mmCIF file of C-alpha atoms and ligand atoms in Angstrom:
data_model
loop_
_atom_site.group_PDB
_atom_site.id
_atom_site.type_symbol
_atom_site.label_atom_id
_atom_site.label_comp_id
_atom_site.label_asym_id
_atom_site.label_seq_id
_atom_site.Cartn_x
_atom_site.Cartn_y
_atom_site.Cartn_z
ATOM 1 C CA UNK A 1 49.420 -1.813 12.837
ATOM 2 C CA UNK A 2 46.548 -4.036 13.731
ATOM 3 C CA UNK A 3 47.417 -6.826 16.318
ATOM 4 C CA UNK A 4 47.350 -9.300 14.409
ATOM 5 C CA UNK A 5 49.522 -7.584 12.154
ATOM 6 C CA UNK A 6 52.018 -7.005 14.834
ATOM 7 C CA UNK A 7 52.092 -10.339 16.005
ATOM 8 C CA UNK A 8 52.491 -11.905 11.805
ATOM 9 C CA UNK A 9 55.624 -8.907 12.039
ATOM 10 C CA UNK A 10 57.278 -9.533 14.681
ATOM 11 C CA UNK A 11 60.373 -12.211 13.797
ATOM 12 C CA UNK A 12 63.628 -12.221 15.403
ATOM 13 C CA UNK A 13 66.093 -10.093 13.543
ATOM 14 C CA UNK A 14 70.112 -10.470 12.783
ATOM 15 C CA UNK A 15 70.945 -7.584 11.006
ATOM 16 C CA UNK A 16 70.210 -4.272 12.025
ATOM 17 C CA UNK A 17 70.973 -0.499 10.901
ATOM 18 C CA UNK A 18 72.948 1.917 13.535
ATOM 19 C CA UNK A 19 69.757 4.403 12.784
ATOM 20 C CA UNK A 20 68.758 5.922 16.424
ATOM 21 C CA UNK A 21 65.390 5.009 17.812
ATOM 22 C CA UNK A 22 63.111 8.291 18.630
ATOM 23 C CA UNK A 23 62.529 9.110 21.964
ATOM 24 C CA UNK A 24 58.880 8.815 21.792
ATOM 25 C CA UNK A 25 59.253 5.435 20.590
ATOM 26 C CA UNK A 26 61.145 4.273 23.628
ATOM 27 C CA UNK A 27 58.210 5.817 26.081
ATOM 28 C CA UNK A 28 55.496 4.276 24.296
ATOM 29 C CA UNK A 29 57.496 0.787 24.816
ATOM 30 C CA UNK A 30 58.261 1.618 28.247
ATOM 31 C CA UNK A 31 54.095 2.007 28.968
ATOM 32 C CA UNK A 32 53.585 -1.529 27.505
ATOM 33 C CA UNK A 33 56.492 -3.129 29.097
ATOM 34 C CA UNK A 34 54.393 -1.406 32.345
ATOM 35 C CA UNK A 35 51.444 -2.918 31.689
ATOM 36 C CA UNK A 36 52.624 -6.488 31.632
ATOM 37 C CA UNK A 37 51.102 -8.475 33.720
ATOM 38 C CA UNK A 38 52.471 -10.517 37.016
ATOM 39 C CA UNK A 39 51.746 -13.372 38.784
ATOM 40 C CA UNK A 40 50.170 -11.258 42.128
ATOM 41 C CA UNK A 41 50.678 -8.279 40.182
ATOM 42 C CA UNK A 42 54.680 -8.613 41.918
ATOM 43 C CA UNK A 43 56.046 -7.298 38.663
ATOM 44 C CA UNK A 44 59.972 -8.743 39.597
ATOM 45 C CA UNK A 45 61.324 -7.376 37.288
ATOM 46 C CA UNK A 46 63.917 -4.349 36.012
ATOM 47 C CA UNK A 47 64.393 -3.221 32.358
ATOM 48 C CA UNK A 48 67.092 -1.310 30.716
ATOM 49 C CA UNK A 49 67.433 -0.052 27.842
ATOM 50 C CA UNK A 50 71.006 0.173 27.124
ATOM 51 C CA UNK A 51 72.409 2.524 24.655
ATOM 52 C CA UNK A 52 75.867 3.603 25.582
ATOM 53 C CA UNK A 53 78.532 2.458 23.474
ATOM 54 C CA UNK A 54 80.761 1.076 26.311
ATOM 55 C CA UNK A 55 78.287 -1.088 28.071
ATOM 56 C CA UNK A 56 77.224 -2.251 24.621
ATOM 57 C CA UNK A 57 80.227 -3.556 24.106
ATOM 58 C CA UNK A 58 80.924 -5.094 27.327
ATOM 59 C CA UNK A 59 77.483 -6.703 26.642
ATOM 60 C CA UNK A 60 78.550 -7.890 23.112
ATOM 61 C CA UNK A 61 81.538 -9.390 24.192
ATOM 62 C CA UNK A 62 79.061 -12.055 26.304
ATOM 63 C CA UNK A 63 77.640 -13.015 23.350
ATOM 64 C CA UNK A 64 79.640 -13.040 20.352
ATOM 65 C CA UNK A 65 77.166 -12.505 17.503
ATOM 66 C CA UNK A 66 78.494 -9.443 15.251
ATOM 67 C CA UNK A 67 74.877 -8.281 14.884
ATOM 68 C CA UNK A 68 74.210 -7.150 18.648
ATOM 69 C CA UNK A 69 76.382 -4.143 18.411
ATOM 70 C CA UNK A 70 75.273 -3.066 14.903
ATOM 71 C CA UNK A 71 71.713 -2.134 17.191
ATOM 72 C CA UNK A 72 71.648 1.362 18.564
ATOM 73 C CA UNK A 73 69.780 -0.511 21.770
ATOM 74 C CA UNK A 74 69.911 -3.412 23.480
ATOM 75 C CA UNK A 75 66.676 -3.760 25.878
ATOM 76 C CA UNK A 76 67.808 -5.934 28.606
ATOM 77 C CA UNK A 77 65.061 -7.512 31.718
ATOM 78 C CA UNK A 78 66.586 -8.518 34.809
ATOM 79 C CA UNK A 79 64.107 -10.510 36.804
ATOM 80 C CA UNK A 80 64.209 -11.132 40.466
ATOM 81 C CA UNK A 81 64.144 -15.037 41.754
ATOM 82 C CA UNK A 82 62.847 -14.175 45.514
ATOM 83 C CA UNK A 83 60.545 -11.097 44.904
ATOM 84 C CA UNK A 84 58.406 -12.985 42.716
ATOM 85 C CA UNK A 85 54.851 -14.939 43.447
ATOM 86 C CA UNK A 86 56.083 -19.128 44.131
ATOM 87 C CA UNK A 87 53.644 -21.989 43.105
ATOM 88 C CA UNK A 88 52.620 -24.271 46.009
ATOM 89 C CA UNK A 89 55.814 -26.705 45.091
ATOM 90 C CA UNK A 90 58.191 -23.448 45.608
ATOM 91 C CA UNK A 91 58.236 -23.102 42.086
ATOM 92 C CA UNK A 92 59.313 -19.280 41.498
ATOM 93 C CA UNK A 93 57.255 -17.412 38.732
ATOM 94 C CA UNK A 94 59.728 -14.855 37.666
ATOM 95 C CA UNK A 95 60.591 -16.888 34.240
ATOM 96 C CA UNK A 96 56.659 -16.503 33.278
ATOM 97 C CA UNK A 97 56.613 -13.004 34.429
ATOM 98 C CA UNK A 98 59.548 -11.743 32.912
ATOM 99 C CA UNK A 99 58.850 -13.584 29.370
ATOM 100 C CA UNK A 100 55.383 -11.516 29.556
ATOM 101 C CA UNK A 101 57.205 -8.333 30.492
ATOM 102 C CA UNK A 102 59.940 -8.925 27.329
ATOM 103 C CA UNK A 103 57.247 -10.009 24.822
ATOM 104 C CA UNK A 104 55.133 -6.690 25.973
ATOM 105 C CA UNK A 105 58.429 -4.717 24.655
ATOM 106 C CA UNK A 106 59.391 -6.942 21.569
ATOM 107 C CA UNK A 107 55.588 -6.444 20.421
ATOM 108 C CA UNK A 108 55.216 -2.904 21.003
ATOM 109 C CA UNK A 109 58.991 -2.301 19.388
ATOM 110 C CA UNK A 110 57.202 -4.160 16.520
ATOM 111 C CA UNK A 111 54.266 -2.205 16.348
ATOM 112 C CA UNK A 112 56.701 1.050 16.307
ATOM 113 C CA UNK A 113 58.637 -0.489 13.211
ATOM 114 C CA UNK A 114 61.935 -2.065 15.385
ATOM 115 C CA UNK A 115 63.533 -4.993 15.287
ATOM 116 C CA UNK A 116 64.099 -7.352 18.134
ATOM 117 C CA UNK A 117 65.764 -11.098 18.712
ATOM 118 C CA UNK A 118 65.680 -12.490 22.082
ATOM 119 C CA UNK A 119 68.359 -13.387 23.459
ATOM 120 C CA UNK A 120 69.079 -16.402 26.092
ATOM 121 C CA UNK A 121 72.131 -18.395 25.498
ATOM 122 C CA UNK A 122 74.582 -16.193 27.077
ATOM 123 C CA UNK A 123 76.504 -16.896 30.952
ATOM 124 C CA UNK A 124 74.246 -15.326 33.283
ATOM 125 C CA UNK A 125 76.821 -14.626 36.077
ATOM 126 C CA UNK A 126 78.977 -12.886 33.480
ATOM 127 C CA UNK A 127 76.371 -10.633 31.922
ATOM 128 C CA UNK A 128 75.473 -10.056 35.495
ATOM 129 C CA UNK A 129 78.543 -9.185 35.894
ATOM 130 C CA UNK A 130 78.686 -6.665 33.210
ATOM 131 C CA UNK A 131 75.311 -4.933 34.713
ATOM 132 C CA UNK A 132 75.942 -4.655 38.098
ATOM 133 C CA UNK A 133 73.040 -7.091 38.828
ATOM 134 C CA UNK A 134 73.714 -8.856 41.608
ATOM 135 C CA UNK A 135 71.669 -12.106 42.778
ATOM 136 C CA UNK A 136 68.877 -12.592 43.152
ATOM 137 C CA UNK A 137 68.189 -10.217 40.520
ATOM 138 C CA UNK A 138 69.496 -11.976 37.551
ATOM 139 C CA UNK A 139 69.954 -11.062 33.595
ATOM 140 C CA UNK A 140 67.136 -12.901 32.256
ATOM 141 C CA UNK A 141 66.898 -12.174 28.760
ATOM 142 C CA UNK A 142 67.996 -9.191 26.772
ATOM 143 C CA UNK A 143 67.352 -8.026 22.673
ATOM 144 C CA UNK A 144 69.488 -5.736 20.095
ATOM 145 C CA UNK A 145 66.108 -3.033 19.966
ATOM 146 C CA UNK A 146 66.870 -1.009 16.009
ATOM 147 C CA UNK A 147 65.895 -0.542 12.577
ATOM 148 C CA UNK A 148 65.828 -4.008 10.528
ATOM 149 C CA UNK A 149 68.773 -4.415 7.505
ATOM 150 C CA UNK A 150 67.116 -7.921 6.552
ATOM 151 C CA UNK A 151 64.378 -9.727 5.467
ATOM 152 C CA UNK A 152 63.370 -12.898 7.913
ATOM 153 C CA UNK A 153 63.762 -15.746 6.311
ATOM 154 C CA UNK A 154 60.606 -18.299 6.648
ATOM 155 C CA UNK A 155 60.790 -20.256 10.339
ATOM 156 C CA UNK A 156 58.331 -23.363 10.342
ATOM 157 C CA UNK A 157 55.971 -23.815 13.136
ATOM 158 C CA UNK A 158 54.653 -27.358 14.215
ATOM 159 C CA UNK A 159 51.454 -27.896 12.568
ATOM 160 C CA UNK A 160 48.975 -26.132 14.568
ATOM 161 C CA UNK A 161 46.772 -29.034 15.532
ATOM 162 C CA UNK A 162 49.747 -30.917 17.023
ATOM 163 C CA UNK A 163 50.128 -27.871 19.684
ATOM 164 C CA UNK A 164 46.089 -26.120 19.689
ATOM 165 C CA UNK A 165 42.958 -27.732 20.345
ATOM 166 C CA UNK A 166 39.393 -26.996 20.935
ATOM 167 C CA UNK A 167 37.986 -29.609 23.678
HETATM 168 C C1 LIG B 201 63.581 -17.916 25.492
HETATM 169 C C2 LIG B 201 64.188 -17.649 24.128
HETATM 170 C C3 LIG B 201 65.566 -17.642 23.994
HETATM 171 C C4 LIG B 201 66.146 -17.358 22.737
HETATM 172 N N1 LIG B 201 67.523 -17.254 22.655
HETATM 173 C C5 LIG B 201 68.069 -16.935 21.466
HETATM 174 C C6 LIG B 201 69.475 -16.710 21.381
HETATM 175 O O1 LIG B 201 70.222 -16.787 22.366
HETATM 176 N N2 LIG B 201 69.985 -16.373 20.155
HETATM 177 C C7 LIG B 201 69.192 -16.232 19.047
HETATM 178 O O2 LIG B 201 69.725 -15.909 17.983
HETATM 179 N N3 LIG B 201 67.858 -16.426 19.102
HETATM 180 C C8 LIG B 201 67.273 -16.764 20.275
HETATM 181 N N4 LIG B 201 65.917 -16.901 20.374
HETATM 182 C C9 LIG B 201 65.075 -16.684 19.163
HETATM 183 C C10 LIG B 201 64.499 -18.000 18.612
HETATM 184 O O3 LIG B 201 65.522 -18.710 17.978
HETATM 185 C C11 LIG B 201 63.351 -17.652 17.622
HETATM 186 O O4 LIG B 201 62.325 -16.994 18.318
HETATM 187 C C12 LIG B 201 62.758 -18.894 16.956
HETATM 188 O O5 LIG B 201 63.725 -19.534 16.148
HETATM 189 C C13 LIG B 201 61.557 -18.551 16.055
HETATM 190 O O6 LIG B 201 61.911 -17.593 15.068
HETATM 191 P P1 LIG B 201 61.152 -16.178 14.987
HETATM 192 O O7 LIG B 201 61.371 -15.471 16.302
HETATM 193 O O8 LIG B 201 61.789 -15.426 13.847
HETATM 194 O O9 LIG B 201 59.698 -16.422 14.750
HETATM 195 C C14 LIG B 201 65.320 -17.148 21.601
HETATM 196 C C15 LIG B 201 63.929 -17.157 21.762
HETATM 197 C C16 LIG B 201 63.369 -17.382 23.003
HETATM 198 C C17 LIG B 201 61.863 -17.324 23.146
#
């Protein structure tokens, strides 16, 4: 797929097929997800790619949506608060860096055919909990990672010269 191609693809996905993901897929992912870039190339950040049944469930049951299971994967980035580059008001980076990281891996799943929806609104401490992460690593975002069973429906975007322009 051409990048632009990738990037018209990729759409966040609520259904998904129990098909396995090859091997090979999951590599090629893993290389882009290590290519991100970092503010002061700190790259805070862990990823796991869970596919055991138990943890899946344990993960599932922090955010009730019946689609999360139906994935084979969920790709989870846990992002670390203190090892991370701080603007000059203390501000820590590891929100940017980690959003870089997890759109490296949900456009590379793309590009190898898989689905992806990222996933915020869930209780940190608990899914923490769940993972073993303890502060202050934190479970940043995570994503079902499998085979699509739906089309996207159409998502509007503002128009694009309310958010781009050439100055
Ligand atoms: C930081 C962030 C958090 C999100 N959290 C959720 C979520 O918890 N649940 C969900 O279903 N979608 C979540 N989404 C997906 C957005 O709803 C989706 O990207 C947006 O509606 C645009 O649709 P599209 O991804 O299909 O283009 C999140 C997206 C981002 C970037």
């Amino acid at each position: 797929m051409d990048f632009y191609e990738v990037i018209r693809k990729r759409r966040s996905i609520r259904s998904y097929k129990s098909d396995p993901i090859p091997e090979a897929a999951l590599q090629r992912i893993a290389e882009a997800v290590h290519l991100a870039p970092s503010a002061c190339n700190f790259q805070p950040w862990k990823i796991k790619i869970v596919t055991d049944p138990g943890l899946r469930a344990q993960i599932s049951a922090n955010y009730t949506r019946d689609w999360l299971i139906q994935a084979p994967a969920i790709a989870v980035i846990i992002g670390n608060s203190k090892q991370c580059w701080k603007r000059f008001d203390g501000t820590p980076s590891v929100n940017i860096d980690i959003g870089i990281a997890m759109e490296h891996l949900i456009l590379a799943a793309t590009a190898e055919g898989l689905a992806t929806c990222w996933i915020g609104a869930y209780d940190m401490a608990k899914m923490n909990a769940v993972l073993g992460v303890v502060p202050p690593w934190n479970v940043l975002a995570l994503s079902p990672l499998g085979y699509a069973d739906q089309e996207p429906t159409n998502v509007p975007r503002k128009p694009i010269n309310k958010i781009f322009e050439i100055v």
